[in-house]
Amino acid sequence: SQQGEEDPQALSIQEGENATMNCSYKTSINNLQWYRQNSGRGLVHLILIRSNEREKHSGRLRVTLDTSKKSSSLLITASRAADTASYFCATDYTGNQFYFGTGTSLTVIP
Amino acid sequence: DAGITQSPRHKVTETGTPVTLRCHQTENHRYMYWYRQDPGHGLRLIHYSYGVKDTDKGEVSDGYSVSRSKTEDFLLTLESATSSQTSVYFCATWDLSNTIYFGEGSWLTVV
């Protein structure tokens, strides 16, 4: 399987705290993306980081990529109850096929 | 929002019956994908298409076939549904940009 794995599987934090989730993958990639999924809905794109980038920011999101360890992390700062969702990483190593991880379920407690 | 519509959104079918799920897009994206989502497995790629009549297998293609006769439509067919194919199916499209766009999902139960 080309799937990545997110860690932890589930995360529960208080509103205002930071949430960090990790993604590990298996083969060399072109880029890595993070997606969010609210319960019962489709996935929504959050951010993309290319294989030659080490860190990227978008609003309250910070993504890092370590290609030597084949891992990425997503940091959500100052979390809000509305951030409650599942988060998935997606890797692209072929140029046109995207493989998703198993997801981290984040619960932000008001 | 890439204008992706999946139908049906919910279906219950019996083991051994054929089932077709439809994905319709309005954005003229070249690539289209079918994924299934199951607890503990995340999303797994079933089949994808890189153009009209051009399709290829993903990592869990056994028991599934696809067809794309028009740019806007990508059909997923379960020739003879089994209980192991009970899942949520997502269609997605990609326009060579940074973003994959997803439909809202089709919930399939095989009894």
PDB file of C-alpha atoms in Angstrom:
ATOM      1  CA  SER A   1       0.000   0.000   0.000  1.00  0.00           C
ATOM      2  CA  GLN A   2       1.152   3.534  -0.729  1.00  0.00           C
ATOM      3  CA  GLN A   3      -0.907   5.006   2.050  1.00  0.00           C
ATOM      4  CA  GLY A   4       0.611   7.288   4.595  1.00  0.00           C
ATOM      5  CA  GLU A   5      -0.136   7.124   8.266  1.00  0.00           C
ATOM      6  CA  GLU A   6      -1.190   9.920  10.537  1.00  0.00           C
ATOM      7  CA  ASP A   7      -0.319  10.044  14.177  1.00  0.00           C
ATOM      8  CA  PRO A   8      -2.048  10.287  16.558  1.00  0.00           C
ATOM      9  CA  GLN A   9      -5.253   8.615  15.392  1.00  0.00           C
ATOM     10  CA  ALA A  10      -7.248  10.845  17.725  1.00  0.00           C
ATOM     11  CA  LEU A  11      -6.448  14.077  19.535  1.00  0.00           C
ATOM     12  CA  SER A  12      -8.529  16.011  22.033  1.00  0.00           C
ATOM     13  CA  ILE A  13      -7.515  19.501  23.166  1.00  0.00           C
ATOM     14  CA  GLN A  14      -8.972  22.603  24.793  1.00  0.00           C
ATOM     15  CA  GLU A  15      -9.897  25.614  22.719  1.00  0.00           C
ATOM     16  CA  GLY A  16      -6.943  27.964  22.393  1.00  0.00           C
ATOM     17  CA  GLU A  17      -4.331  25.208  22.570  1.00  0.00           C
ATOM     18  CA  ASN A  18      -2.180  24.149  19.638  1.00  0.00           C
ATOM     19  CA  ALA A  19      -2.792  20.875  17.816  1.00  0.00           C
ATOM     20  CA  THR A  20      -0.002  18.934  16.153  1.00  0.00           C
ATOM     21  CA  MET A  21      -0.506  15.918  13.938  1.00  0.00           C
ATOM     22  CA  ASN A  22       2.056  13.940  12.012  1.00  0.00           C
ATOM     23  CA  CYS A  23       2.126  12.068   8.745  1.00  0.00           C
ATOM     24  CA  SER A  24       4.606   9.421   7.652  1.00  0.00           C
ATOM     25  CA  TYR A  25       4.855   8.110   4.117  1.00  0.00           C
ATOM     26  CA  LYS A  26       6.748   5.402   2.297  1.00  0.00           C
ATOM     27  CA  THR A  27       8.284   6.591  -0.963  1.00  0.00           C
ATOM     28  CA  SER A  28       9.863   9.722  -2.382  1.00  0.00           C
ATOM     29  CA  ILE A  29       7.205  12.276  -3.217  1.00  0.00           C
ATOM     30  CA  ASN A  30       6.648  15.280  -5.467  1.00  0.00           C
ATOM     31  CA  ASN A  31       4.567  17.101  -2.895  1.00  0.00           C
ATOM     32  CA  LEU A  32       2.448  16.551   0.188  1.00  0.00           C
ATOM     33  CA  GLN A  33      -0.942  18.028   0.921  1.00  0.00           C
ATOM     34  CA  TRP A  34      -3.131  18.292   4.002  1.00  0.00           C
ATOM     35  CA  TYR A  35      -6.896  18.019   3.882  1.00  0.00           C
ATOM     36  CA  ARG A  36      -9.681  18.474   6.379  1.00  0.00           C
ATOM     37  CA  GLN A  37     -12.922  16.505   6.558  1.00  0.00           C
ATOM     38  CA  ASN A  38     -15.899  17.513   8.626  1.00  0.00           C
ATOM     39  CA  SER A  39     -18.171  14.693   9.694  1.00  0.00           C
ATOM     40  CA  GLY A  40     -20.242  13.380   6.806  1.00  0.00           C
ATOM     41  CA  ARG A  41     -18.659  15.680   4.244  1.00  0.00           C
ATOM     42  CA  GLY A  42     -16.038  15.535   1.530  1.00  0.00           C
ATOM     43  CA  LEU A  43     -12.421  16.525   2.026  1.00  0.00           C
ATOM     44  CA  VAL A  44     -11.296  20.115   1.676  1.00  0.00           C
ATOM     45  CA  HIS A  45      -7.784  21.202   0.747  1.00  0.00           C
ATOM     46  CA  LEU A  46      -5.795  23.068   3.394  1.00  0.00           C
ATOM     47  CA  ILE A  47      -2.215  23.438   2.240  1.00  0.00           C
ATOM     48  CA  LEU A  48       0.411  21.969  -0.073  1.00  0.00           C
ATOM     49  CA  ILE A  49       4.134  21.685   0.546  1.00  0.00           C
ATOM     50  CA  ARG A  50       6.528  20.721  -2.210  1.00  0.00           C
ATOM     51  CA  SER A  51       9.349  18.237  -1.778  1.00  0.00           C
ATOM     52  CA  ASN A  52      11.966  21.001  -1.943  1.00  0.00           C
ATOM     53  CA  GLU A  53      10.278  23.033   0.802  1.00  0.00           C
ATOM     54  CA  ARG A  54      10.816  22.520   4.517  1.00  0.00           C
ATOM     55  CA  GLU A  55       8.124  24.720   6.043  1.00  0.00           C
ATOM     56  CA  LYS A  56       5.018  26.533   4.932  1.00  0.00           C
ATOM     57  CA  HIS A  57       2.457  28.752   6.642  1.00  0.00           C
ATOM     58  CA  SER A  58      -1.139  29.593   5.899  1.00  0.00           C
ATOM     59  CA  GLY A  59      -3.048  31.549   8.514  1.00  0.00           C
ATOM     60  CA  ARG A  60      -3.082  29.446  11.687  1.00  0.00           C
ATOM     61  CA  LEU A  61      -1.606  26.456   9.860  1.00  0.00           C
ATOM     62  CA  ARG A  62       2.066  25.543   9.811  1.00  0.00           C
ATOM     63  CA  VAL A  63       3.297  22.555   7.841  1.00  0.00           C
ATOM     64  CA  THR A  64       6.772  21.074   7.929  1.00  0.00           C
ATOM     65  CA  LEU A  65       8.278  18.438   5.694  1.00  0.00           C
ATOM     66  CA  ASP A  66      11.298  16.264   6.394  1.00  0.00           C
ATOM     67  CA  THR A  67      12.012  14.219   3.291  1.00  0.00           C
ATOM     68  CA  SER A  68      14.930  12.398   4.931  1.00  0.00           C
ATOM     69  CA  LYS A  69      12.521  10.994   7.522  1.00  0.00           C
ATOM     70  CA  LYS A  70       9.612  10.783   5.070  1.00  0.00           C
ATOM     71  CA  SER A  71       7.414  12.691   7.469  1.00  0.00           C
ATOM     72  CA  SER A  72       5.351  15.857   7.727  1.00  0.00           C
ATOM     73  CA  SER A  73       3.611  17.652  10.533  1.00  0.00           C
ATOM     74  CA  LEU A  74       0.602  19.941  10.615  1.00  0.00           C
ATOM     75  CA  LEU A  75       0.349  22.475  13.422  1.00  0.00           C
ATOM     76  CA  ILE A  76      -2.894  24.317  14.062  1.00  0.00           C
ATOM     77  CA  THR A  77      -2.328  27.222  16.415  1.00  0.00           C
ATOM     78  CA  ALA A  78      -4.894  28.751  18.776  1.00  0.00           C
ATOM     79  CA  SER A  79      -7.422  26.053  17.986  1.00  0.00           C
ATOM     80  CA  ARG A  80     -11.143  26.741  17.848  1.00  0.00           C
ATOM     81  CA  ALA A  81     -14.141  24.486  18.294  1.00  0.00           C
ATOM     82  CA  ALA A  82     -14.761  24.862  14.567  1.00  0.00           C
ATOM     83  CA  ASP A  83     -11.429  23.115  13.904  1.00  0.00           C
ATOM     84  CA  THR A  84     -13.002  19.863  15.099  1.00  0.00           C
ATOM     85  CA  ALA A  85     -12.648  17.535  12.107  1.00  0.00           C
ATOM     86  CA  SER A  86     -10.511  14.754  10.679  1.00  0.00           C
ATOM     87  CA  TYR A  87      -7.241  15.699   9.025  1.00  0.00           C
ATOM     88  CA  PHE A  88      -5.540  13.740   6.280  1.00  0.00           C
ATOM     89  CA  CYS A  89      -2.227  13.972   4.513  1.00  0.00           C
ATOM     90  CA  ALA A  90      -2.020  13.113   0.831  1.00  0.00           C
ATOM     91  CA  THR A  91       1.136  12.247  -1.037  1.00  0.00           C
ATOM     92  CA  ASP A  92       1.848  12.407  -4.728  1.00  0.00           C
ATOM     93  CA  TYR A  93       4.783  10.368  -5.961  1.00  0.00           C
ATOM     94  CA  THR A  94       3.612   9.537  -9.471  1.00  0.00           C
ATOM     95  CA  GLY A  95       2.503  12.980 -10.615  1.00  0.00           C
ATOM     96  CA  ASN A  96      -1.166  12.102 -10.980  1.00  0.00           C
ATOM     97  CA  GLN A  97      -2.104   9.627  -8.237  1.00  0.00           C
ATOM     98  CA  PHE A  98      -2.778  10.816  -4.713  1.00  0.00           C
ATOM     99  CA  TYR A  99      -2.590   8.549  -1.692  1.00  0.00           C
ATOM    100  CA  PHE A 100      -4.184   9.541   1.567  1.00  0.00           C
ATOM    101  CA  GLY A 101      -3.252   8.627   5.092  1.00  0.00           C
ATOM    102  CA  THR A 102      -5.502   7.093   7.678  1.00  0.00           C
ATOM    103  CA  GLY A 103      -6.345  10.418   9.291  1.00  0.00           C
ATOM    104  CA  THR A 104      -6.221  12.146  12.665  1.00  0.00           C
ATOM    105  CA  SER A 105      -9.514  12.908  14.375  1.00  0.00           C
ATOM    106  CA  LEU A 106      -9.227  16.244  16.185  1.00  0.00           C
ATOM    107  CA  THR A 107     -11.699  17.323  18.844  1.00  0.00           C
ATOM    108  CA  VAL A 108     -11.439  20.866  20.169  1.00  0.00           C
ATOM    109  CA  ILE A 109     -13.335  21.309  23.429  1.00  0.00           C
ATOM    110  CA  PRO A 110     -14.882  24.775  23.930  1.00  0.00           C
TER     111      PRO A 110
ATOM    112  CA  ASP B   1     -16.072  24.183  -4.862  1.00  0.00           C
ATOM    113  CA  ALA B   2     -15.400  22.379  -8.149  1.00  0.00           C
ATOM    114  CA  GLY B   3     -19.010  21.564  -8.908  1.00  0.00           C
ATOM    115  CA  ILE B   4     -18.813  17.825  -8.214  1.00  0.00           C
ATOM    116  CA  THR B   5     -22.073  15.963  -7.852  1.00  0.00           C
ATOM    117  CA  GLN B   6     -22.269  12.350  -6.777  1.00  0.00           C
ATOM    118  CA  SER B   7     -25.340  10.176  -7.222  1.00  0.00           C
ATOM    119  CA  PRO B   8     -26.914   8.429  -5.533  1.00  0.00           C
ATOM    120  CA  ARG B   9     -25.882   9.868  -2.187  1.00  0.00           C
ATOM    121  CA  HIS B  10     -27.245   6.900  -0.281  1.00  0.00           C
ATOM    122  CA  LYS B  11     -28.008   3.396  -1.485  1.00  0.00           C
ATOM    123  CA  VAL B  12     -28.826   0.048   0.075  1.00  0.00           C
ATOM    124  CA  THR B  13     -28.447  -2.936  -2.204  1.00  0.00           C
ATOM    125  CA  GLU B  14     -28.397  -6.699  -1.951  1.00  0.00           C
ATOM    126  CA  THR B  15     -25.366  -8.921  -2.295  1.00  0.00           C
ATOM    127  CA  GLY B  16     -24.780  -9.970  -5.870  1.00  0.00           C
ATOM    128  CA  THR B  17     -26.551  -7.058  -7.527  1.00  0.00           C
ATOM    129  CA  PRO B  18     -24.767  -4.592  -9.797  1.00  0.00           C
ATOM    130  CA  VAL B  19     -24.401  -1.021  -8.599  1.00  0.00           C
ATOM    131  CA  THR B  20     -23.297   2.095 -10.476  1.00  0.00           C
ATOM    132  CA  LEU B  21     -22.233   5.304  -8.806  1.00  0.00           C
ATOM    133  CA  ARG B  22     -22.040   8.451 -10.871  1.00  0.00           C
ATOM    134  CA  CYS B  23     -19.747  11.415 -10.540  1.00  0.00           C
ATOM    135  CA  HIS B  24     -20.486  14.566 -12.505  1.00  0.00           C
ATOM    136  CA  GLN B  25     -18.214  17.625 -12.636  1.00  0.00           C
ATOM    137  CA  THR B  26     -18.790  21.029 -14.165  1.00  0.00           C
ATOM    138  CA  GLU B  27     -15.202  22.358 -14.156  1.00  0.00           C
ATOM    139  CA  ASN B  28     -13.750  20.425 -17.088  1.00  0.00           C
ATOM    140  CA  HIS B  29     -10.965  18.921 -14.961  1.00  0.00           C
ATOM    141  CA  ARG B  30      -8.897  16.333 -16.769  1.00  0.00           C
ATOM    142  CA  TYR B  31      -8.309  13.928 -13.901  1.00  0.00           C
ATOM    143  CA  MET B  32     -11.051  12.175 -11.951  1.00  0.00           C
ATOM    144  CA  TYR B  33     -10.744   9.694  -9.107  1.00  0.00           C
ATOM    145  CA  TRP B  34     -12.814   7.252  -7.112  1.00  0.00           C
ATOM    146  CA  TYR B  35     -11.859   6.583  -3.493  1.00  0.00           C
ATOM    147  CA  ARG B  36     -13.454   4.520  -0.790  1.00  0.00           C
ATOM    148  CA  GLN B  37     -13.297   5.495   2.862  1.00  0.00           C
ATOM    149  CA  ASP B  38     -13.450   2.945   5.640  1.00  0.00           C
ATOM    150  CA  PRO B  39     -12.729   3.238   9.364  1.00  0.00           C
ATOM    151  CA  GLY B  40      -9.089   2.494  10.091  1.00  0.00           C
ATOM    152  CA  HIS B  41      -8.113   2.633   6.424  1.00  0.00           C
ATOM    153  CA  GLY B  42      -8.627   6.261   5.530  1.00  0.00           C
ATOM    154  CA  LEU B  43      -9.171   6.867   1.833  1.00  0.00           C
ATOM    155  CA  ARG B  44      -8.000   4.308  -0.665  1.00  0.00           C
ATOM    156  CA  LEU B  45      -7.771   4.871  -4.401  1.00  0.00           C
ATOM    157  CA  ILE B  46      -9.968   2.546  -6.471  1.00  0.00           C
ATOM    158  CA  HIS B  47      -9.575   3.804 -10.042  1.00  0.00           C
ATOM    159  CA  TYR B  48      -8.738   7.033 -11.731  1.00  0.00           C
ATOM    160  CA  SER B  49      -9.091   8.609 -15.161  1.00  0.00           C
ATOM    161  CA  TYR B  50      -6.708  10.902 -17.001  1.00  0.00           C
ATOM    162  CA  GLY B  51      -9.001  11.643 -19.912  1.00  0.00           C
ATOM    163  CA  VAL B  52     -12.015  10.446 -21.849  1.00  0.00           C
ATOM    164  CA  LYS B  53     -11.801   6.656 -22.130  1.00  0.00           C
ATOM    165  CA  ASP B  54      -8.426   6.709 -20.324  1.00  0.00           C
ATOM    166  CA  THR B  55      -8.542   4.976 -16.969  1.00  0.00           C
ATOM    167  CA  ASP B  56      -6.192   3.083 -14.693  1.00  0.00           C
ATOM    168  CA  LYS B  57      -6.320   1.027 -11.531  1.00  0.00           C
ATOM    169  CA  GLY B  58      -5.640   2.244  -8.046  1.00  0.00           C
ATOM    170  CA  GLU B  59      -4.654   0.206  -5.014  1.00  0.00           C
ATOM    171  CA  VAL B  60      -8.034  -1.458  -4.338  1.00  0.00           C
ATOM    172  CA  SER B  61      -9.516  -1.991  -7.791  1.00  0.00           C
ATOM    173  CA  ASP B  62     -10.634  -5.640  -7.499  1.00  0.00           C
ATOM    174  CA  GLY B  63     -14.400  -5.925  -7.899  1.00  0.00           C
ATOM    175  CA  TYR B  64     -14.738  -2.464  -9.424  1.00  0.00           C
ATOM    176  CA  SER B  65     -14.795  -1.108 -12.963  1.00  0.00           C
ATOM    177  CA  VAL B  66     -15.017   2.436 -14.264  1.00  0.00           C
ATOM    178  CA  SER B  67     -15.926   4.258 -17.414  1.00  0.00           C
ATOM    179  CA  ARG B  68     -15.506   7.786 -18.675  1.00  0.00           C
ATOM    180  CA  SER B  69     -17.279   8.511 -21.942  1.00  0.00           C
ATOM    181  CA  LYS B  70     -17.430  12.271 -21.383  1.00  0.00           C
ATOM    182  CA  THR B  71     -15.087  14.680 -19.618  1.00  0.00           C
ATOM    183  CA  GLU B  72     -17.715  15.528 -17.051  1.00  0.00           C
ATOM    184  CA  ASP B  73     -18.844  12.023 -16.043  1.00  0.00           C
ATOM    185  CA  PHE B  74     -16.956   9.229 -14.291  1.00  0.00           C
ATOM    186  CA  LEU B  75     -18.886   6.083 -13.413  1.00  0.00           C
ATOM    187  CA  LEU B  76     -17.919   3.481 -10.838  1.00  0.00           C
ATOM    188  CA  THR B  77     -19.538   0.058 -11.206  1.00  0.00           C
ATOM    189  CA  LEU B  78     -19.638  -2.801  -8.759  1.00  0.00           C
ATOM    190  CA  GLU B  79     -20.416  -5.726 -11.029  1.00  0.00           C
ATOM    191  CA  SER B  80     -21.660  -7.958  -8.205  1.00  0.00           C
ATOM    192  CA  ALA B  81     -21.791  -6.163  -4.887  1.00  0.00           C
ATOM    193  CA  THR B  82     -20.393  -7.853  -1.778  1.00  0.00           C
ATOM    194  CA  SER B  83     -20.686  -6.906   1.867  1.00  0.00           C
ATOM    195  CA  SER B  84     -16.996  -5.936   1.885  1.00  0.00           C
ATOM    196  CA  GLN B  85     -17.876  -3.141  -0.538  1.00  0.00           C
ATOM    197  CA  THR B  86     -20.080  -1.445   2.037  1.00  0.00           C
ATOM    198  CA  SER B  87     -18.324   1.885   2.329  1.00  0.00           C
ATOM    199  CA  VAL B  88     -18.430   5.585   1.649  1.00  0.00           C
ATOM    200  CA  TYR B  89     -17.315   6.390  -1.894  1.00  0.00           C
ATOM    201  CA  PHE B  90     -15.806   9.716  -2.821  1.00  0.00           C
ATOM    202  CA  CYS B  91     -15.264  11.137  -6.255  1.00  0.00           C
ATOM    203  CA  ALA B  92     -12.522  13.697  -6.733  1.00  0.00           C
ATOM    204  CA  THR B  93     -11.143  15.799  -9.545  1.00  0.00           C
ATOM    205  CA  TRP B  94      -7.777  17.442 -10.200  1.00  0.00           C
ATOM    206  CA  ASP B  95      -6.962  20.234 -12.605  1.00  0.00           C
ATOM    207  CA  LEU B  96      -3.157  20.022 -12.366  1.00  0.00           C
ATOM    208  CA  SER B  97      -3.207  22.704  -9.689  1.00  0.00           C
ATOM    209  CA  ASN B  98      -2.362  22.332  -6.000  1.00  0.00           C
ATOM    210  CA  THR B  99      -5.810  21.144  -5.064  1.00  0.00           C
ATOM    211  CA  ILE B 100      -7.870  17.992  -5.323  1.00  0.00           C
ATOM    212  CA  TYR B 101     -11.598  18.682  -5.191  1.00  0.00           C
ATOM    213  CA  PHE B 102     -13.958  16.208  -3.564  1.00  0.00           C
ATOM    214  CA  GLY B 103     -17.621  15.403  -3.905  1.00  0.00           C
ATOM    215  CA  GLU B 104     -19.829  14.961  -0.862  1.00  0.00           C
ATOM    216  CA  GLY B 105     -19.718  11.165  -0.882  1.00  0.00           C
ATOM    217  CA  SER B 106     -21.992   8.241  -1.638  1.00  0.00           C
ATOM    218  CA  TRP B 107     -22.942   5.952   1.234  1.00  0.00           C
ATOM    219  CA  LEU B 108     -23.346   2.381  -0.010  1.00  0.00           C
ATOM    220  CA  THR B 109     -24.623  -0.471   2.133  1.00  0.00           C
ATOM    221  CA  VAL B 110     -24.586  -4.008   0.764  1.00  0.00           C
ATOM    222  CA  VAL B 111     -26.847  -6.376   2.711  1.00  0.00           C
TER     223      VAL B 111
END
